[in-house]
């Protein structure tokens, strides 16, 4: 199984000109504001403070790149709710769109909160990935907040909304590290 032993922050990009060029596969992490992208990245890389975690939505405003050895992780700005102006939200949406239009991602981890399921923004993001034939995996975050049975029911509902199989969704918890092994296995298949 893949092991990430020495992940490091590389740089942040505010525009297309600042996107990094690399020969390594790029795995993008997307999701609405406050879905737990930073916590997921920290769990995945086994580093508590690699990605800055905040209780305030909308903290990630740039594309943040992390070198994870065999691949690069690209943390994209959260979409949807955030305590920022409409103009700032529009800039983030454009940055995400340009990132994908430039074929910058080999695979996408699309995060959604297992407690609430996907909202209209989440569904639009996944439809965009389907339409542009960008491979992705759904990561259902915050699984520790529900019982095992409730997580199972929620995963079924999320799968129905995303039009995919429940087995294609990986429930995770940054608190308990639930799902980490499955995510690392998935990464192994993506990279081989």
Short mmCIF file of N, CA and C in Angstrom, two decimals:
data_model
loop_
_atom_site.label_atom_id
_atom_site.label_comp_id
_atom_site.label_asym_id
_atom_site.label_seq_id
_atom_site.Cartn_x
_atom_site.Cartn_y
_atom_site.Cartn_z
N UNK A 1 0.85 -1.19 0.00
CA UNK A 1 0.00 0.00 0.00
C UNK A 1 0.89 1.25 0.00
N UNK A 2 0.42 2.27 -0.69
CA UNK A 2 1.13 3.54 -0.77
C UNK A 2 1.30 4.14 0.63
N UNK A 3 2.45 4.74 0.87
CA UNK A 3 2.71 5.41 2.14
C UNK A 3 3.26 6.80 1.84
N UNK A 4 2.68 7.81 2.47
CA UNK A 4 3.18 9.18 2.31
C UNK A 4 4.01 9.48 3.56
N UNK A 5 5.31 9.63 3.37
CA UNK A 5 6.18 9.76 4.54
C UNK A 5 6.74 11.16 4.76
N UNK A 6 6.80 11.97 3.72
CA UNK A 6 7.45 13.26 3.90
C UNK A 6 6.80 14.33 3.04
N UNK A 7 5.54 14.65 3.30
CA UNK A 7 4.83 15.66 2.51
C UNK A 7 5.30 17.06 2.90
N UNK A 8 5.45 17.91 1.89
CA UNK A 8 5.91 19.28 2.12
C UNK A 8 5.06 20.26 1.31
N UNK A 9 4.81 21.43 1.88
CA UNK A 9 4.15 22.51 1.15
C UNK A 9 5.12 23.02 0.08
N UNK A 10 4.61 23.23 -1.14
CA UNK A 10 5.46 23.76 -2.21
C UNK A 10 5.22 25.25 -2.39
N UNK A 11 4.00 25.62 -2.79
CA UNK A 11 3.68 27.02 -3.07
C UNK A 11 2.18 27.19 -3.19
N UNK A 12 1.75 28.45 -3.28
CA UNK A 12 0.35 28.78 -3.53
C UNK A 12 0.26 29.52 -4.86
N UNK A 13 -0.85 29.31 -5.56
CA UNK A 13 -1.05 29.96 -6.86
C UNK A 13 -2.36 30.74 -6.84
N UNK A 14 -2.28 32.00 -7.27
CA UNK A 14 -3.47 32.85 -7.33
C UNK A 14 -3.97 33.01 -8.75
N UNK A 15 -3.20 32.50 -9.73
CA UNK A 15 -3.58 32.65 -11.13
C UNK A 15 -2.98 31.53 -11.97
N UNK A 16 -3.45 31.43 -13.19
CA UNK A 16 -2.99 30.41 -14.14
C UNK A 16 -1.47 30.47 -14.31
N UNK A 17 -0.93 31.66 -14.33
CA UNK A 17 0.52 31.84 -14.52
C UNK A 17 1.33 31.25 -13.36
N UNK A 18 0.70 31.12 -12.22
CA UNK A 18 1.41 30.61 -11.04
C UNK A 18 1.21 29.11 -10.82
N UNK A 19 0.37 28.46 -11.65
CA UNK A 19 0.21 27.01 -11.52
C UNK A 19 1.55 26.35 -11.76
N UNK A 20 1.87 25.33 -10.98
CA UNK A 20 3.18 24.70 -11.13
C UNK A 20 3.19 23.71 -12.30
N UNK A 21 4.35 23.55 -12.88
CA UNK A 21 4.58 22.53 -13.91
C UNK A 21 5.30 21.38 -13.21
N UNK A 22 4.83 20.15 -13.45
CA UNK A 22 5.44 19.00 -12.80
C UNK A 22 5.26 17.76 -13.65
N UNK A 23 6.19 16.85 -13.52
CA UNK A 23 6.08 15.56 -14.21
C UNK A 23 5.32 14.55 -13.34
N UNK A 24 5.11 14.90 -12.07
CA UNK A 24 4.40 14.00 -11.16
C UNK A 24 2.89 14.12 -11.40
N UNK A 25 2.14 13.04 -11.14
CA UNK A 25 0.68 13.13 -11.20
C UNK A 25 0.18 14.15 -10.18
N UNK A 26 -0.88 14.87 -10.55
CA UNK A 26 -1.48 15.87 -9.65
C UNK A 26 -2.86 15.37 -9.22
N UNK A 27 -3.05 15.29 -7.92
CA UNK A 27 -4.34 14.91 -7.34
C UNK A 27 -4.94 16.18 -6.73
N UNK A 28 -6.11 16.59 -7.24
CA UNK A 28 -6.76 17.80 -6.73
C UNK A 28 -7.75 17.43 -5.63
N UNK A 29 -7.90 18.33 -4.67
CA UNK A 29 -8.87 18.16 -3.59
C UNK A 29 -9.85 19.33 -3.69
N UNK A 30 -11.14 19.00 -3.92
CA UNK A 30 -12.16 20.04 -4.04
C UNK A 30 -13.30 19.76 -3.06
N UNK A 31 -14.04 20.80 -2.74
CA UNK A 31 -15.20 20.67 -1.87
C UNK A 31 -15.65 22.04 -1.42
N UNK A 32 -16.87 22.07 -0.90
CA UNK A 32 -17.39 23.36 -0.45
C UNK A 32 -16.63 23.84 0.78
N UNK A 33 -16.75 25.10 1.06
CA UNK A 33 -16.09 25.69 2.22
C UNK A 33 -16.50 24.94 3.49
N UNK A 34 -15.54 24.63 4.33
CA UNK A 34 -15.77 24.01 5.64
C UNK A 34 -16.13 22.52 5.57
N UNK A 35 -15.84 21.87 4.45
CA UNK A 35 -16.15 20.44 4.31
C UNK A 35 -15.07 19.57 4.96
N UNK A 36 -13.92 20.18 5.24
CA UNK A 36 -12.83 19.43 5.88
C UNK A 36 -11.69 19.08 4.95
N UNK A 37 -11.46 19.91 3.92
CA UNK A 37 -10.37 19.65 2.98
C UNK A 37 -9.01 19.66 3.68
N UNK A 38 -8.76 20.66 4.47
CA UNK A 38 -7.45 20.76 5.15
C UNK A 38 -7.25 19.60 6.13
N UNK A 39 -8.29 19.26 6.88
CA UNK A 39 -8.19 18.13 7.81
C UNK A 39 -7.95 16.82 7.04
N UNK A 40 -8.61 16.67 5.90
CA UNK A 40 -8.42 15.47 5.06
C UNK A 40 -6.97 15.40 4.57
N UNK A 41 -6.44 16.52 4.12
CA UNK A 41 -5.05 16.56 3.63
C UNK A 41 -4.09 16.22 4.76
N UNK A 42 -4.32 16.77 5.93
CA UNK A 42 -3.45 16.48 7.08
C UNK A 42 -3.51 15.00 7.46
N UNK A 43 -4.71 14.40 7.42
CA UNK A 43 -4.84 12.98 7.72
C UNK A 43 -4.10 12.15 6.66
N UNK A 44 -4.31 12.50 5.40
CA UNK A 44 -3.72 11.75 4.29
C UNK A 44 -2.19 11.78 4.34
N UNK A 45 -1.64 12.93 4.69
CA UNK A 45 -0.18 13.11 4.68
C UNK A 45 0.47 12.78 6.03
N UNK A 46 -0.37 12.47 7.02
CA UNK A 46 0.12 12.18 8.36
C UNK A 46 0.90 13.35 8.96
N UNK A 47 0.43 14.55 8.64
CA UNK A 47 1.03 15.78 9.17
C UNK A 47 -0.09 16.63 9.77
N UNK A 48 0.03 16.95 11.05
CA UNK A 48 -1.06 17.65 11.73
C UNK A 48 -1.31 19.07 11.23
N UNK A 49 -0.27 19.77 10.79
CA UNK A 49 -0.44 21.17 10.43
C UNK A 49 0.09 21.50 9.04
N UNK A 50 0.10 20.50 8.15
CA UNK A 50 0.58 20.78 6.79
C UNK A 50 -0.37 21.76 6.09
N UNK A 51 -1.66 21.44 6.11
CA UNK A 51 -2.67 22.35 5.57
C UNK A 51 -3.31 23.06 6.76
N UNK A 52 -3.47 24.36 6.65
CA UNK A 52 -4.02 25.14 7.77
C UNK A 52 -5.51 24.87 7.92
N UNK A 53 -5.89 24.43 9.12
CA UNK A 53 -7.28 24.13 9.43
C UNK A 53 -7.89 25.34 10.12
N UNK A 54 -9.13 25.68 9.72
CA UNK A 54 -9.81 26.82 10.33
C UNK A 54 -11.28 26.47 10.53
N UNK A 55 -11.86 27.02 11.59
CA UNK A 55 -13.29 26.84 11.80
C UNK A 55 -14.07 27.77 10.88
N UNK A 56 -13.42 28.83 10.41
CA UNK A 56 -14.08 29.79 9.52
C UNK A 56 -14.06 29.28 8.09
N UNK A 57 -15.23 29.20 7.44
CA UNK A 57 -15.27 28.78 6.05
C UNK A 57 -14.52 29.75 5.15
N UNK A 58 -13.99 29.24 4.06
CA UNK A 58 -13.39 30.12 3.05
C UNK A 58 -11.96 30.50 3.33
N UNK A 59 -11.24 29.72 4.11
CA UNK A 59 -9.85 30.06 4.43
C UNK A 59 -8.91 29.79 3.26
N UNK A 60 -9.17 28.72 2.50
CA UNK A 60 -8.31 28.41 1.35
C UNK A 60 -8.78 29.27 0.18
N UNK A 61 -7.94 30.23 -0.20
CA UNK A 61 -8.32 31.17 -1.25
C UNK A 61 -7.48 31.03 -2.50
N UNK A 62 -6.47 30.18 -2.42
CA UNK A 62 -5.54 29.98 -3.53
C UNK A 62 -5.46 28.48 -3.82
N UNK A 63 -4.78 28.10 -4.88
CA UNK A 63 -4.46 26.69 -5.09
C UNK A 63 -3.17 26.43 -4.32
N UNK A 64 -3.24 25.59 -3.30
CA UNK A 64 -2.07 25.26 -2.49
C UNK A 64 -1.53 23.90 -2.93
N UNK A 65 -0.23 23.87 -3.22
CA UNK A 65 0.41 22.65 -3.71
C UNK A 65 1.26 22.01 -2.62
N UNK A 66 1.15 20.67 -2.53
CA UNK A 66 1.94 19.90 -1.57
C UNK A 66 2.64 18.77 -2.31
N UNK A 67 3.92 18.60 -2.06
CA UNK A 67 4.67 17.49 -2.65
C UNK A 67 4.53 16.29 -1.72
N UNK A 68 3.92 15.24 -2.23
CA UNK A 68 3.69 14.03 -1.43
C UNK A 68 4.56 12.87 -1.89
N UNK A 69 5.70 13.19 -2.46
CA UNK A 69 6.63 12.15 -2.92
C UNK A 69 6.31 11.69 -4.32
N UNK A 70 5.40 10.70 -4.43
CA UNK A 70 5.06 10.14 -5.74
C UNK A 70 4.09 11.01 -6.52
N UNK A 71 3.46 11.97 -5.85
CA UNK A 71 2.46 12.82 -6.51
C UNK A 71 2.41 14.19 -5.85
N UNK A 72 1.72 15.10 -6.53
CA UNK A 72 1.49 16.44 -6.00
C UNK A 72 0.02 16.54 -5.63
N UNK A 73 -0.26 17.08 -4.45
CA UNK A 73 -1.63 17.33 -4.02
C UNK A 73 -1.92 18.81 -4.26
N UNK A 74 -3.04 19.10 -4.90
CA UNK A 74 -3.43 20.49 -5.14
C UNK A 74 -4.73 20.75 -4.38
N UNK A 75 -4.66 21.60 -3.37
CA UNK A 75 -5.81 21.95 -2.54
C UNK A 75 -6.46 23.18 -3.17
N UNK A 76 -7.67 23.02 -3.70
CA UNK A 76 -8.35 24.13 -4.38
C UNK A 76 -9.22 24.91 -3.41
N UNK A 77 -9.51 26.18 -3.73
CA UNK A 77 -10.37 26.97 -2.84
C UNK A 77 -11.73 26.31 -2.66
N UNK A 78 -12.30 26.45 -1.47
CA UNK A 78 -13.65 25.93 -1.24
C UNK A 78 -14.67 26.75 -2.01
N UNK A 79 -15.72 26.10 -2.43
CA UNK A 79 -16.77 26.82 -3.15
C UNK A 79 -18.01 26.89 -2.26
N UNK A 80 -18.97 27.67 -2.69
CA UNK A 80 -20.22 27.79 -1.92
C UNK A 80 -20.08 28.82 -0.82
N UNK A 81 -20.67 28.53 0.33
CA UNK A 81 -20.71 29.48 1.43
C UNK A 81 -19.33 29.85 1.92
N UNK A 82 -19.12 31.13 2.08
CA UNK A 82 -17.93 31.65 2.75
C UNK A 82 -18.21 33.11 3.07
N UNK A 83 -17.64 33.60 4.14
CA UNK A 83 -17.88 34.98 4.57
C UNK A 83 -17.02 35.94 3.76
N UNK A 84 -17.24 35.94 2.45
CA UNK A 84 -16.49 36.83 1.58
C UNK A 84 -17.45 37.43 0.55
N UNK A 85 -16.98 38.42 -0.16
CA UNK A 85 -17.81 39.11 -1.15
C UNK A 85 -18.11 38.19 -2.33
N UNK A 86 -19.16 38.54 -3.08
CA UNK A 86 -19.50 37.78 -4.30
C UNK A 86 -18.36 37.85 -5.30
N UNK A 87 -17.69 38.99 -5.34
CA UNK A 87 -16.56 39.16 -6.26
C UNK A 87 -15.43 38.17 -5.93
N UNK A 88 -15.14 38.01 -4.63
CA UNK A 88 -14.10 37.08 -4.20
C UNK A 88 -14.50 35.65 -4.53
N UNK A 89 -15.78 35.28 -4.29
CA UNK A 89 -16.26 33.94 -4.64
C UNK A 89 -16.12 33.69 -6.14
N UNK A 90 -16.42 34.71 -6.94
CA UNK A 90 -16.32 34.59 -8.40
C UNK A 90 -14.87 34.32 -8.80
N UNK A 91 -13.93 35.02 -8.14
CA UNK A 91 -12.50 34.81 -8.43
C UNK A 91 -12.09 33.37 -8.13
N UNK A 92 -12.57 32.83 -7.00
CA UNK A 92 -12.24 31.45 -6.63
C UNK A 92 -12.80 30.48 -7.67
N UNK A 93 -14.07 30.72 -8.07
CA UNK A 93 -14.71 29.84 -9.06
C UNK A 93 -13.93 29.86 -10.37
N UNK A 94 -13.48 31.04 -10.78
CA UNK A 94 -12.71 31.16 -12.02
C UNK A 94 -11.37 30.45 -11.89
N UNK A 95 -10.74 30.56 -10.73
CA UNK A 95 -9.45 29.90 -10.50
C UNK A 95 -9.61 28.38 -10.61
N UNK A 96 -10.68 27.85 -10.01
CA UNK A 96 -10.95 26.41 -10.08
C UNK A 96 -11.20 26.00 -11.53
N UNK A 97 -12.02 26.77 -12.24
CA UNK A 97 -12.35 26.44 -13.63
C UNK A 97 -11.11 26.44 -14.52
N UNK A 98 -10.27 27.45 -14.36
CA UNK A 98 -9.04 27.53 -15.17
C UNK A 98 -8.12 26.36 -14.82
N UNK A 99 -8.04 26.01 -13.54
CA UNK A 99 -7.21 24.89 -13.11
C UNK A 99 -7.61 23.62 -13.86
N UNK A 100 -8.91 23.33 -13.91
CA UNK A 100 -9.37 22.13 -14.59
C UNK A 100 -9.30 22.26 -16.11
N UNK A 101 -9.58 23.45 -16.63
CA UNK A 101 -9.51 23.66 -18.08
C UNK A 101 -8.09 23.45 -18.61
N UNK A 102 -7.12 23.74 -17.76
CA UNK A 102 -5.71 23.57 -18.14
C UNK A 102 -5.24 22.12 -18.03
N UNK A 103 -6.17 21.22 -17.71
CA UNK A 103 -5.84 19.78 -17.55
C UNK A 103 -4.74 19.59 -16.51
N UNK A 104 -4.91 20.26 -15.38
CA UNK A 104 -3.89 20.23 -14.32
C UNK A 104 -4.04 19.06 -13.37
N UNK A 105 -5.16 18.32 -13.43
CA UNK A 105 -5.38 17.24 -12.46
C UNK A 105 -5.49 15.89 -13.15
N UNK A 106 -4.77 14.91 -12.61
CA UNK A 106 -4.89 13.54 -13.09
C UNK A 106 -6.07 12.83 -12.44
N UNK A 107 -6.42 13.28 -11.23
CA UNK A 107 -7.53 12.69 -10.49
C UNK A 107 -8.01 13.74 -9.48
N UNK A 108 -9.26 13.63 -9.09
CA UNK A 108 -9.84 14.59 -8.14
C UNK A 108 -10.46 13.83 -6.98
N UNK A 109 -10.17 14.29 -5.77
CA UNK A 109 -10.90 13.85 -4.59
C UNK A 109 -11.95 14.93 -4.34
N UNK A 110 -13.23 14.57 -4.58
CA UNK A 110 -14.33 15.51 -4.38
C UNK A 110 -14.95 15.23 -3.02
N UNK A 111 -14.81 16.18 -2.10
CA UNK A 111 -15.25 15.98 -0.72
C UNK A 111 -16.67 16.47 -0.52
N UNK A 112 -17.44 15.72 0.27
CA UNK A 112 -18.73 16.21 0.73
C UNK A 112 -18.92 15.73 2.17
N UNK A 113 -19.68 16.46 2.93
CA UNK A 113 -19.91 16.17 4.34
C UNK A 113 -20.94 15.04 4.44
N UNK A 114 -20.56 13.93 5.04
CA UNK A 114 -21.44 12.75 5.12
C UNK A 114 -22.73 13.07 5.88
N UNK A 115 -22.70 14.07 6.76
CA UNK A 115 -23.88 14.40 7.56
C UNK A 115 -24.97 15.09 6.75
N UNK A 116 -24.56 15.82 5.72
CA UNK A 116 -25.52 16.64 4.96
C UNK A 116 -25.68 16.20 3.51
N UNK A 117 -24.73 15.41 3.03
CA UNK A 117 -24.79 15.02 1.62
C UNK A 117 -24.46 16.19 0.71
N UNK A 118 -24.49 15.96 -0.60
CA UNK A 118 -24.11 17.01 -1.54
C UNK A 118 -25.19 18.09 -1.70
N UNK A 119 -24.74 19.33 -1.80
CA UNK A 119 -25.67 20.41 -2.11
C UNK A 119 -25.57 20.71 -3.61
N UNK A 120 -26.24 21.75 -4.06
CA UNK A 120 -26.26 22.08 -5.49
C UNK A 120 -24.85 22.35 -6.02
N UNK A 121 -24.00 23.01 -5.23
CA UNK A 121 -22.62 23.30 -5.66
C UNK A 121 -21.82 22.01 -5.83
N UNK A 122 -22.00 21.07 -4.88
CA UNK A 122 -21.30 19.78 -4.97
C UNK A 122 -21.74 19.02 -6.22
N UNK A 123 -23.04 18.99 -6.45
CA UNK A 123 -23.57 18.28 -7.63
C UNK A 123 -23.06 18.92 -8.91
N UNK A 124 -23.00 20.24 -8.94
CA UNK A 124 -22.50 20.95 -10.12
C UNK A 124 -21.02 20.60 -10.36
N UNK A 125 -20.23 20.53 -9.28
CA UNK A 125 -18.82 20.19 -9.42
C UNK A 125 -18.65 18.79 -10.00
N UNK A 126 -19.40 17.83 -9.48
CA UNK A 126 -19.27 16.46 -9.96
C UNK A 126 -19.79 16.34 -11.40
N UNK A 127 -20.86 17.06 -11.72
CA UNK A 127 -21.34 17.07 -13.12
C UNK A 127 -20.25 17.63 -14.04
N UNK A 128 -19.55 18.65 -13.58
CA UNK A 128 -18.45 19.24 -14.36
C UNK A 128 -17.35 18.20 -14.59
N UNK A 129 -17.02 17.44 -13.54
CA UNK A 129 -15.99 16.41 -13.66
C UNK A 129 -16.43 15.30 -14.62
N UNK A 130 -17.70 14.87 -14.51
CA UNK A 130 -18.24 13.88 -15.44
C UNK A 130 -18.14 14.40 -16.88
N UNK A 131 -18.66 15.62 -17.07
CA UNK A 131 -18.73 16.21 -18.41
C UNK A 131 -17.35 16.34 -19.07
N UNK A 132 -16.36 16.72 -18.28
CA UNK A 132 -15.01 16.93 -18.80
C UNK A 132 -14.13 15.67 -18.71
N UNK A 133 -14.75 14.56 -18.34
CA UNK A 133 -14.08 13.26 -18.26
C UNK A 133 -12.82 13.35 -17.40
N UNK A 134 -12.99 13.94 -16.21
CA UNK A 134 -11.89 14.05 -15.24
C UNK A 134 -12.16 12.97 -14.17
N UNK A 135 -11.26 11.99 -14.03
CA UNK A 135 -11.49 10.93 -13.04
C UNK A 135 -11.56 11.50 -11.62
N UNK A 136 -12.49 10.96 -10.83
CA UNK A 136 -12.64 11.47 -9.47
C UNK A 136 -13.11 10.37 -8.53
N UNK A 137 -12.93 10.64 -7.25
CA UNK A 137 -13.41 9.78 -6.17
C UNK A 137 -14.15 10.67 -5.18
N UNK A 138 -15.32 10.21 -4.73
CA UNK A 138 -16.07 10.96 -3.72
C UNK A 138 -15.56 10.56 -2.34
N UNK A 139 -15.20 11.55 -1.56
CA UNK A 139 -14.76 11.35 -0.17
C UNK A 139 -15.83 11.96 0.73
N UNK A 140 -16.46 11.15 1.57
CA UNK A 140 -17.48 11.63 2.50
C UNK A 140 -16.81 11.89 3.85
N UNK A 141 -16.63 13.15 4.18
CA UNK A 141 -15.88 13.54 5.38
C UNK A 141 -16.76 13.52 6.64
N UNK A 142 -16.10 13.61 7.77
CA UNK A 142 -16.72 13.77 9.10
C UNK A 142 -17.57 12.56 9.49
N UNK A 143 -17.13 11.36 9.08
CA UNK A 143 -17.89 10.13 9.37
C UNK A 143 -17.95 9.83 10.86
N UNK A 144 -17.03 10.39 11.66
CA UNK A 144 -17.05 10.16 13.11
C UNK A 144 -18.24 10.84 13.79
N UNK A 145 -18.89 11.74 13.08
CA UNK A 145 -20.01 12.51 13.67
C UNK A 145 -21.33 11.74 13.62
N UNK A 146 -21.35 10.58 12.92
CA UNK A 146 -22.56 9.77 12.80
C UNK A 146 -22.28 8.34 13.25
N UNK A 147 -23.33 7.62 13.57
CA UNK A 147 -23.18 6.19 13.88
C UNK A 147 -22.81 5.46 12.59
N UNK A 148 -22.30 4.25 12.73
CA UNK A 148 -21.91 3.45 11.57
C UNK A 148 -23.11 3.22 10.64
N UNK A 149 -24.27 2.92 11.24
CA UNK A 149 -25.49 2.70 10.45
C UNK A 149 -25.91 3.96 9.70
N UNK A 150 -25.82 5.10 10.38
CA UNK A 150 -26.19 6.38 9.75
C UNK A 150 -25.24 6.72 8.61
N UNK A 151 -23.94 6.41 8.78
CA UNK A 151 -22.97 6.64 7.71
C UNK A 151 -23.35 5.79 6.50
N UNK A 152 -23.70 4.53 6.74
CA UNK A 152 -24.10 3.64 5.66
C UNK A 152 -25.30 4.17 4.89
N UNK A 153 -26.32 4.64 5.62
CA UNK A 153 -27.52 5.21 4.97
C UNK A 153 -27.15 6.46 4.18
N UNK A 154 -26.33 7.30 4.79
CA UNK A 154 -25.94 8.56 4.14
C UNK A 154 -25.15 8.29 2.86
N UNK A 155 -24.24 7.31 2.91
CA UNK A 155 -23.45 6.97 1.72
C UNK A 155 -24.38 6.52 0.59
N UNK A 156 -25.42 5.75 0.92
CA UNK A 156 -26.41 5.31 -0.09
C UNK A 156 -27.09 6.52 -0.72
N UNK A 157 -27.49 7.49 0.11
CA UNK A 157 -28.17 8.69 -0.39
C UNK A 157 -27.23 9.53 -1.25
N UNK A 158 -25.98 9.66 -0.80
CA UNK A 158 -25.00 10.44 -1.57
C UNK A 158 -24.75 9.77 -2.92
N UNK A 159 -24.63 8.45 -2.93
CA UNK A 159 -24.41 7.72 -4.18
C UNK A 159 -25.57 7.94 -5.15
N UNK A 160 -26.79 7.92 -4.64
CA UNK A 160 -27.96 8.15 -5.51
C UNK A 160 -27.91 9.55 -6.12
N UNK A 161 -27.55 10.55 -5.31
CA UNK A 161 -27.50 11.93 -5.82
C UNK A 161 -26.38 12.11 -6.84
N UNK A 162 -25.25 11.45 -6.62
CA UNK A 162 -24.11 11.57 -7.54
C UNK A 162 -24.19 10.59 -8.72
N UNK A 163 -25.19 9.69 -8.67
CA UNK A 163 -25.36 8.69 -9.74
C UNK A 163 -24.12 7.80 -9.85
N UNK A 164 -23.69 7.27 -8.71
CA UNK A 164 -22.55 6.35 -8.68
C UNK A 164 -22.85 5.24 -7.68
N UNK A 165 -21.99 4.26 -7.60
CA UNK A 165 -22.18 3.18 -6.64
C UNK A 165 -21.74 3.59 -5.25
N UNK A 166 -22.41 3.04 -4.23
CA UNK A 166 -22.03 3.36 -2.85
C UNK A 166 -20.60 2.93 -2.57
N UNK A 167 -20.13 1.89 -3.23
CA UNK A 167 -18.75 1.43 -3.06
C UNK A 167 -17.72 2.39 -3.61
N UNK A 168 -18.18 3.35 -4.44
CA UNK A 168 -17.28 4.36 -5.01
C UNK A 168 -17.07 5.54 -4.07
N UNK A 169 -17.77 5.54 -2.95
CA UNK A 169 -17.67 6.64 -1.98
C UNK A 169 -16.88 6.13 -0.77
N UNK A 170 -15.90 6.93 -0.35
CA UNK A 170 -15.07 6.54 0.79
C UNK A 170 -15.42 7.43 1.99
N UNK A 171 -16.09 6.87 3.02
CA UNK A 171 -16.34 7.66 4.22
C UNK A 171 -15.03 7.81 5.01
N UNK A 172 -14.74 9.03 5.44
CA UNK A 172 -13.51 9.28 6.17
C UNK A 172 -13.77 10.12 7.42
N UNK A 173 -12.79 10.08 8.32
CA UNK A 173 -12.80 10.93 9.50
C UNK A 173 -11.36 11.33 9.80
N UNK A 174 -11.11 12.61 9.80
CA UNK A 174 -9.78 13.09 10.15
C UNK A 174 -9.50 12.85 11.64
N UNK A 175 -10.57 12.80 12.44
CA UNK A 175 -10.42 12.58 13.88
C UNK A 175 -9.97 11.16 14.20
N UNK A 176 -10.64 10.18 13.58
CA UNK A 176 -10.38 8.77 13.90
C UNK A 176 -9.51 8.08 12.85
N UNK A 177 -9.24 8.78 11.74
CA UNK A 177 -8.46 8.26 10.61
C UNK A 177 -9.22 7.17 9.85
N UNK A 178 -10.53 7.09 10.10
CA UNK A 178 -11.38 6.14 9.36
C UNK A 178 -11.27 6.44 7.86
N UNK A 179 -11.15 5.40 7.06
CA UNK A 179 -11.12 5.55 5.61
C UNK A 179 -9.75 5.81 5.03
N UNK A 180 -8.76 6.09 5.88
CA UNK A 180 -7.42 6.43 5.38
C UNK A 180 -6.84 5.30 4.53
N UNK A 181 -6.98 4.07 5.02
CA UNK A 181 -6.43 2.93 4.28
C UNK A 181 -7.05 2.83 2.88
N UNK A 182 -8.37 3.02 2.80
CA UNK A 182 -9.05 2.96 1.49
C UNK A 182 -8.59 4.07 0.57
N UNK A 183 -8.37 5.26 1.12
CA UNK A 183 -7.90 6.38 0.30
C UNK A 183 -6.50 6.09 -0.22
N UNK A 184 -5.64 5.56 0.65
CA UNK A 184 -4.27 5.23 0.22
C UNK A 184 -4.27 4.11 -0.83
N UNK A 185 -5.18 3.14 -0.68
CA UNK A 185 -5.31 2.08 -1.69
C UNK A 185 -5.75 2.68 -3.02
N UNK A 186 -6.71 3.60 -2.95
CA UNK A 186 -7.20 4.27 -4.16
C UNK A 186 -6.07 5.04 -4.82
N UNK A 187 -5.30 5.76 -4.02
CA UNK A 187 -4.15 6.49 -4.56
C UNK A 187 -3.17 5.55 -5.25
N UNK A 188 -2.95 4.39 -4.64
CA UNK A 188 -2.06 3.39 -5.23
C UNK A 188 -2.52 2.97 -6.62
N UNK A 189 -3.83 2.77 -6.79
CA UNK A 189 -4.34 2.38 -8.11
C UNK A 189 -4.29 3.54 -9.09
N UNK A 190 -4.49 4.76 -8.61
CA UNK A 190 -4.42 5.95 -9.48
C UNK A 190 -3.00 6.12 -10.02
N UNK A 191 -2.03 5.90 -9.16
CA UNK A 191 -0.63 6.17 -9.52
C UNK A 191 0.02 5.04 -10.32
N UNK A 192 -0.59 3.87 -10.35
CA UNK A 192 -0.02 2.73 -11.10
C UNK A 192 -0.63 2.56 -12.47
#
